[in-house]
XYZ file of N, CA, C and O in Angstrom:
552
model
N -14.457 -13.590 -7.947
C -15.743 -13.008 -8.291
C -16.517 -12.626 -7.027
O -17.164 -11.606 -6.994
N -16.409 -13.487 -5.996
C -17.107 -13.214 -4.741
C -16.620 -11.903 -4.131
O -17.428 -11.085 -3.680
N -15.292 -11.663 -4.110
C -14.744 -10.417 -3.566
C -15.218 -9.215 -4.362
O -15.529 -8.169 -3.799
N -15.264 -9.363 -5.678
C -15.712 -8.278 -6.546
C -17.142 -7.883 -6.207
O -17.452 -6.701 -6.046
N -18.017 -8.869 -6.064
C -19.420 -8.608 -5.757
C -19.552 -7.995 -4.363
O -20.311 -7.048 -4.166
N -18.795 -8.505 -3.392
C -18.841 -7.949 -2.041
C -18.420 -6.484 -2.040
O -19.038 -5.652 -1.376
N -17.367 -6.154 -2.802
C -16.907 -4.757 -2.872
C -17.964 -3.870 -3.508
O -18.189 -2.743 -3.058
N -18.613 -4.347 -4.550
C -19.666 -3.568 -5.216
C -20.836 -3.331 -4.264
O -21.390 -2.231 -4.208
N -21.210 -4.348 -3.503
C -22.317 -4.210 -2.552
C -21.934 -3.221 -1.452
O -22.734 -2.358 -1.075
N -20.707 -3.308 -0.936
C -20.251 -2.373 0.098
C -20.285 -0.942 -0.420
O -20.728 -0.036 0.273
N -19.823 -0.736 -1.644
C -19.806 0.611 -2.218
C -21.224 1.131 -2.407
O -21.509 2.298 -2.157
N -22.118 0.266 -2.867
C -23.507 0.643 -3.050
C -24.151 1.027 -1.720
O -24.891 2.002 -1.635
N -23.842 0.278 -0.661
C -24.468 0.514 0.632
C -24.096 1.858 1.254
O -24.822 2.372 2.092
N -22.997 2.446 0.859
C -22.626 3.745 1.426
C -22.854 4.886 0.436
O -22.504 6.024 0.712
N -23.450 4.580 -0.706
C -23.716 5.643 -1.673
C -24.824 6.545 -1.150
O -25.667 6.145 -0.344
N -24.836 7.770 -1.628
C -25.811 8.738 -1.163
C -27.245 8.305 -1.487
O -28.147 8.475 -0.692
N -27.478 7.732 -2.670
C -28.825 7.327 -3.060
C -29.358 6.201 -2.185
O -30.526 6.205 -1.807
N -28.526 5.238 -1.868
C -28.957 4.144 -0.993
C -29.282 4.695 0.392
O -30.263 4.283 1.016
N -28.486 5.632 0.874
C -28.745 6.219 2.183
C -30.076 6.964 2.176
O -30.813 6.925 3.155
N -30.417 7.636 1.080
C -31.711 8.309 0.977
C -32.850 7.298 1.026
O -33.836 7.484 1.733
N -32.698 6.213 0.250
C -33.729 5.178 0.232
C -33.903 4.575 1.626
O -35.027 4.408 2.113
N -32.786 4.269 2.270
C -32.808 3.718 3.624
C -33.534 4.668 4.580
O -34.390 4.273 5.351
N -33.180 5.943 4.510
C -33.788 6.953 5.376
C -35.295 7.034 5.161
O -36.078 6.970 6.109
N -35.709 7.164 3.898
C -37.137 7.326 3.615
C -37.939 6.066 3.919
O -39.068 6.140 4.386
N -37.358 4.900 3.691
C -38.033 3.648 4.036
C -38.347 3.620 5.533
O -39.464 3.333 5.950
N -37.341 3.926 6.343
C -37.542 3.894 7.791
C -38.437 5.034 8.273
O -39.175 4.877 9.236
N -38.399 6.142 7.578
C -39.277 7.259 7.928
C -40.731 6.870 7.671
O -41.602 7.070 8.525
N -40.992 6.282 6.507
C -42.357 5.895 6.127
C -42.881 4.769 7.014
O -44.035 4.774 7.432
N -42.035 3.788 7.314
C -42.485 2.635 8.105
C -42.456 2.904 9.601
O -42.819 2.048 10.387
N -41.991 4.075 10.002
C -41.959 4.411 11.413
C -40.774 3.832 12.152
O -40.747 3.840 13.371
N -39.799 3.343 11.409
C -38.628 2.737 12.024
C -37.710 3.745 12.688
O -36.941 3.416 13.570
N -37.804 5.005 12.285
C -36.998 6.050 12.914
C -37.845 7.286 13.141
O -38.850 7.505 12.474
N -37.456 8.078 14.073
C -38.106 9.345 14.347
C -37.351 10.420 13.584
O -36.198 10.712 13.890
N -37.965 11.007 12.578
C -37.268 11.955 11.702
C -36.755 13.177 12.458
O -35.743 13.756 12.088
N -37.425 13.571 13.514
C -36.975 14.743 14.264
C -35.682 14.467 15.026
O -34.822 15.318 15.135
N -35.534 13.253 15.536
C -34.329 12.931 16.301
C -33.149 12.589 15.395
O -32.001 12.732 15.792
N -33.427 12.142 14.162
C -32.350 11.741 13.262
C -31.575 12.943 12.726
O -30.358 12.924 12.649
N -32.269 13.996 12.340
C -31.664 15.239 11.843
C -30.653 14.980 10.719
O -29.530 15.456 10.754
N -31.054 14.218 9.727
C -30.199 13.944 8.577
C -30.833 14.588 7.357
O -31.982 14.319 7.035
N -30.085 15.461 6.709
C -30.561 16.119 5.507
C -29.634 15.754 4.358
O -28.518 16.261 4.272
N -30.090 14.876 3.478
C -29.255 14.414 2.375
C -29.229 15.409 1.216
O -28.436 15.263 0.297
N -30.072 16.411 1.235
C -30.122 17.347 0.110
C -28.950 18.317 0.100
O -28.594 18.838 -0.941
N -28.336 18.582 1.231
C -27.258 19.570 1.293
C -25.865 18.960 1.363
O -24.902 19.669 1.637
N -25.753 17.670 1.147
C -24.446 17.022 1.192
C -23.658 17.386 -0.055
O -24.182 17.381 -1.158
N -22.377 17.685 0.136
C -21.521 18.006 -1.002
C -20.969 16.715 -1.598
O -20.700 15.758 -0.888
N -20.773 16.729 -2.904
C -20.166 15.596 -3.579
C -18.657 15.659 -3.387
O -18.107 16.704 -3.027
N -17.973 14.559 -3.654
C -16.515 14.592 -3.547
C -15.924 15.546 -4.571
O -14.900 16.159 -4.318
N -16.583 15.707 -5.720
C -16.113 16.669 -6.722
C -16.133 18.080 -6.142
O -15.167 18.835 -6.300
N -17.220 18.424 -5.473
C -17.342 19.757 -4.874
C -16.339 19.949 -3.743
O -15.727 21.019 -3.627
N -16.158 18.932 -2.926
C -15.241 19.040 -1.790
C -13.804 19.228 -2.262
O -13.104 20.130 -1.800
N -13.360 18.392 -3.200
C -11.977 18.495 -3.690
C -11.749 19.835 -4.381
O -10.743 20.502 -4.140
N -12.684 20.262 -5.213
C -12.509 21.538 -5.916
C -12.504 22.711 -4.935
O -11.732 23.653 -5.093
N -13.328 22.630 -3.912
C -13.362 23.692 -2.903
C -12.026 23.787 -2.162
O -11.538 24.888 -1.888
N -11.429 22.658 -1.846
C -10.113 22.655 -1.190
C -9.084 23.312 -2.106
O -8.302 24.160 -1.675
N -9.096 22.936 -3.388
C -8.152 23.518 -4.356
C -8.341 25.024 -4.432
O -7.371 25.789 -4.422
N -9.589 25.486 -4.488
C -9.877 26.915 -4.605
C -9.491 27.688 -3.344
O -8.857 28.740 -3.416
N -9.867 27.165 -2.190
C -9.580 27.855 -0.926
C -8.081 27.944 -0.670
O -7.562 28.984 -0.277
N -7.387 26.831 -0.879
C -5.946 26.786 -0.619
C -5.111 27.349 -1.766
O -3.896 27.454 -1.644
N -5.787 27.678 -2.880
C -5.096 28.185 -4.073
C -4.021 27.203 -4.558
O -2.903 27.592 -4.896
N -4.393 25.929 -4.566
C -3.489 24.885 -5.030
C -3.348 24.943 -6.550
O -4.299 25.282 -7.257
N -2.162 24.599 -7.040
C -1.881 24.619 -8.479
C -1.703 23.232 -9.081
O -1.695 23.095 -10.299
N -1.507 22.209 -8.240
C -1.222 20.879 -8.782
C -2.045 19.811 -8.069
O -2.189 19.823 -6.856
N -2.560 18.884 -8.872
C -3.467 17.841 -8.391
C -3.061 16.506 -8.996
O -2.827 16.397 -10.200
N -2.970 15.480 -8.149
C -2.690 14.124 -8.582
C -3.816 13.220 -8.097
O -4.172 13.252 -6.919
N -4.358 12.440 -9.021
C -5.381 11.468 -8.652
C -4.879 10.079 -9.025
O -4.537 9.819 -10.174
N -4.830 9.207 -8.039
C -4.433 7.818 -8.242
C -5.704 6.988 -8.351
O -6.481 6.921 -7.397
N -5.927 6.391 -9.509
C -7.136 5.596 -9.739
C -8.265 6.455 -10.265
O -9.136 6.871 -9.517
N -8.251 6.744 -11.548
C -9.255 7.638 -12.136
C -10.456 6.900 -12.709
O -11.520 7.476 -12.847
N -10.294 5.660 -13.086
C -11.311 4.780 -13.657
C -12.133 5.481 -14.742
O -11.676 5.610 -15.853
N -13.319 5.967 -14.446
C -14.179 6.596 -15.461
C -14.170 8.124 -15.366
O -15.072 8.790 -15.859
N -13.169 8.674 -14.714
C -13.010 10.135 -14.591
C -14.164 10.817 -13.862
O -14.433 11.993 -14.085
N -14.830 10.103 -12.958
C -15.947 10.699 -12.229
C -15.513 11.922 -11.420
O -16.258 12.873 -11.291
N -14.323 11.891 -10.890
C -13.780 13.034 -10.157
C -12.848 13.844 -11.050
O -12.937 15.071 -11.125
N -11.973 13.162 -11.741
C -10.895 13.802 -12.495
C -11.407 14.848 -13.486
O -10.840 15.942 -13.586
N -12.477 14.557 -14.209
C -12.995 15.504 -15.210
C -13.559 16.779 -14.596
O -13.647 17.797 -15.262
N -13.943 16.738 -13.341
C -14.557 17.904 -12.702
C -13.538 18.849 -12.056
O -13.888 19.958 -11.679
N -12.315 18.403 -11.927
C -11.310 19.198 -11.218
C -10.691 20.221 -12.157
O -10.256 19.897 -13.253
N -10.669 21.450 -11.679
C -10.021 22.538 -12.416
C -8.769 22.937 -11.637
O -8.870 23.442 -10.527
N -7.623 22.684 -12.240
C -6.354 22.951 -11.589
C -5.307 23.147 -12.679
O -5.365 22.505 -13.730
N -4.350 24.039 -12.424
C -3.323 24.344 -13.404
C -2.603 23.081 -13.899
O -2.436 22.871 -15.096
N -2.166 22.243 -12.979
C -1.480 20.995 -13.328
C -2.290 19.843 -12.745
O -2.482 19.762 -11.532
N -2.779 18.968 -13.623
C -3.681 17.898 -13.205
C -3.202 16.590 -13.822
O -3.141 16.450 -15.031
N -2.847 15.622 -12.957
C -2.378 14.319 -13.398
C -3.317 13.252 -12.854
O -3.628 13.236 -11.662
N -3.756 12.354 -13.732
C -4.591 11.230 -13.333
C -3.935 9.932 -13.769
O -3.605 9.767 -14.944
N -3.731 9.026 -12.833
C -3.011 7.777 -13.092
C -3.963 6.594 -12.945
O -4.615 6.448 -11.909
N -4.042 5.776 -13.991
C -4.849 4.567 -13.945
C -4.339 3.611 -15.023
O -4.093 4.040 -16.145
N -4.179 2.335 -14.689
C -3.658 1.398 -15.685
C -4.681 1.010 -16.746
O -4.317 0.533 -17.813
N -5.980 1.235 -16.493
C -7.009 0.749 -17.407
C -7.751 1.841 -18.156
O -7.946 1.751 -19.363
N -8.200 2.875 -17.452
C -8.999 3.905 -18.115
C -8.971 5.193 -17.301
O -8.608 5.207 -16.136
N -9.386 6.270 -17.943
C -9.447 7.563 -17.277
C -8.091 8.214 -17.114
O -7.064 7.642 -17.462
N -8.112 9.420 -16.591
C -6.870 10.149 -16.340
C -6.096 10.470 -17.600
O -6.623 10.434 -18.705
N -4.808 10.790 -17.410
C -3.968 11.100 -18.556
C -2.642 10.347 -18.538
O -1.784 10.587 -19.372
N -2.482 9.432 -17.585
C -1.287 8.577 -17.547
C -1.735 7.131 -17.360
O -2.414 6.801 -16.391
N -1.392 6.289 -18.315
C -1.800 4.886 -18.312
C -0.695 4.023 -17.705
O 0.109 3.422 -18.395
N -0.628 3.995 -16.373
C 0.346 3.198 -15.618
C -0.298 2.778 -14.310
O -1.292 3.371 -13.884
N 0.321 1.800 -13.653
C -0.066 1.524 -12.273
C 0.515 2.646 -11.420
O 1.438 3.348 -11.841
N 0.021 2.799 -10.221
C 0.579 3.837 -9.345
C 2.038 3.540 -9.023
O 2.859 4.466 -8.954
N 2.385 2.271 -8.831
C 3.778 1.907 -8.559
C 4.690 2.338 -9.710
O 5.756 2.917 -9.482
N 4.271 2.073 -10.944
C 5.058 2.482 -12.108
C 5.185 4.003 -12.175
O 6.246 4.540 -12.470
N 4.096 4.690 -11.900
C 4.114 6.154 -11.937
C 5.094 6.721 -10.922
O 5.923 7.571 -11.248
N 5.014 6.252 -9.681
C 5.874 6.801 -8.634
C 7.356 6.473 -8.854
O 8.218 7.214 -8.401
N 7.656 5.395 -9.557
C 9.049 5.041 -9.832
C 9.731 6.079 -10.713
O 10.925 6.323 -10.578
N 8.982 6.710 -11.605
C 9.589 7.646 -12.558
C 9.198 9.104 -12.321
O 9.787 9.998 -12.907
N 8.210 9.348 -11.487
C 7.722 10.710 -11.273
C 8.749 11.581 -10.546
O 9.362 11.152 -9.571
N 8.915 12.813 -11.014
C 9.797 13.773 -10.343
C 9.026 15.013 -9.873
O 9.589 15.892 -9.246
N 7.724 15.062 -10.174
C 6.899 16.219 -9.827
C 6.404 16.151 -8.396
O 6.325 15.084 -7.791
N 6.037 17.310 -7.863
C 5.419 17.436 -6.542
C 3.995 17.941 -6.745
O 3.687 18.602 -7.739
N 3.126 17.660 -5.774
C 1.718 18.005 -5.912
C 1.188 18.656 -4.637
O 1.621 18.332 -3.536
N 0.204 19.555 -4.828
C -0.437 20.218 -3.699
C -1.531 19.346 -3.082
O -1.720 19.332 -1.873
N -2.283 18.647 -3.931
C -3.370 17.814 -3.445
C -3.297 16.469 -4.161
O -3.170 16.427 -5.389
N -3.369 15.390 -3.387
C -3.330 14.042 -3.949
C -4.559 13.286 -3.459
O -4.819 13.208 -2.256
N -5.312 12.747 -4.406
C -6.510 11.974 -4.097
C -6.234 10.523 -4.458
O -5.958 10.204 -5.614
N -6.292 9.633 -3.468
C -5.973 8.216 -3.680
C -7.273 7.416 -3.752
O -8.023 7.341 -2.787
N -7.507 6.822 -4.915
C -8.695 5.993 -5.125
C -8.343 4.848 -6.070
O -9.103 4.493 -6.947
N -7.145 4.291 -5.894
C -6.660 3.238 -6.780
C -7.110 1.864 -6.342
O -8.235 1.682 -5.872
N -6.229 0.918 -6.470
C -6.521 -0.463 -6.098
C -6.915 -0.501 -4.621
O -6.175 -0.060 -3.758
N -8.072 -1.019 -4.325
C -8.636 -0.929 -2.979
C -8.227 -2.112 -2.100
O -9.074 -2.841 -1.588
N -6.928 -2.273 -1.919
C -6.430 -3.270 -0.985
C -5.574 -2.545 0.041
O -4.979 -1.505 -0.249
N -5.516 -3.089 1.244
C -4.745 -2.457 2.308
C -3.296 -2.237 1.879
O -2.746 -1.144 2.032
N -2.689 -3.281 1.342
C -1.277 -3.224 0.962
C -1.015 -2.132 -0.077
O -0.080 -1.338 0.066
N -1.860 -2.044 -1.094
C -1.629 -1.057 -2.153
C -1.942 0.363 -1.686
O -1.229 1.303 -2.020
N -3.000 0.521 -0.917
C -3.337 1.859 -0.416
C -2.213 2.371 0.475
O -1.822 3.546 0.395
N -1.662 1.508 1.301
C -0.539 1.902 2.161
C 0.656 2.336 1.310
O 1.290 3.361 1.589
N 0.959 1.584 0.239
C 2.050 1.959 -0.661
C 1.755 3.303 -1.333
O 2.633 4.166 -1.432
N 0.509 3.492 -1.775
C 0.142 4.753 -2.430
C 0.248 5.936 -1.471
O 0.693 7.023 -1.851
N -0.129 5.737 -0.225
C -0.008 6.803 0.771
C 1.460 7.150 0.997
O 1.844 8.331 0.964
N 2.282 6.140 1.216
C 3.715 6.389 1.438
C 4.371 7.055 0.238
O 5.157 8.001 0.388
N 4.056 6.587 -0.961
C 4.609 7.206 -2.167
C 4.102 8.635 -2.341
O 4.845 9.520 -2.762
N 2.854 8.865 -2.003
C 2.276 10.203 -2.140
C 2.915 11.198 -1.184
O 3.140 12.356 -1.544
N 3.185 10.762 0.021
C 3.825 11.653 1.003
C 5.149 12.176 0.467
O 5.497 13.343 0.662
N 5.859 11.332 -0.271
C 7.156 11.733 -0.830
C 7.050 12.763 -1.950
O 8.033 13.438 -2.248
N 5.888 12.877 -2.578
C 5.732 13.838 -3.682
C 4.742 14.953 -3.335
O 4.277 15.681 -4.206
N 4.440 15.084 -2.054
C 3.486 16.102 -1.599
C 4.241 17.382 -1.252
O 5.223 17.366 -0.522
N 3.763 18.492 -1.797
C 4.351 19.797 -1.461
C 4.109 20.130 0.000
O 3.167 19.637 0.616
N 4.961 20.994 0.536
C 4.778 21.460 1.910
C 3.390 22.108 1.997
O 2.991 22.849 1.103
N 2.666 21.821 3.044
C 1.282 22.288 3.263
C 0.302 21.667 2.289
O -0.816 22.154 2.147
N 0.702 20.608 1.608
C -0.198 19.899 0.708
C -1.118 18.963 1.467
O -0.945 18.702 2.644
N -2.098 18.453 0.757
C -3.107 17.562 1.356
C -3.176 16.293 0.514
O -3.241 16.344 -0.686
């Protein structure tokens, strides 16, 4: 439970909204000089926008997302072939990434890894993804 809470706090601390609150708090209290900071949170692109822009610019046809959870990214992606893998929810394949890669024969242009957030599993997902990545894929 302690690890779960620590991970949630870490994720919250790097979210865009927390960064805005942090920025404005320090701006109001005089903790930072707004002119020297030069941070504009209004023009930051979301990961949905960034991934879709890559697909559009590169004219990619296939997308694989490992760890879809609540489809926060997966539902926004427009791509000819779109696979989302998650053992619990979201996506369109209900398996662990290890199970998926054992049977998968497809190749992908863009692979987004957001599965189990442990070093060991992310490393396995990266290695497995490299094997199914098309030439010039990301």
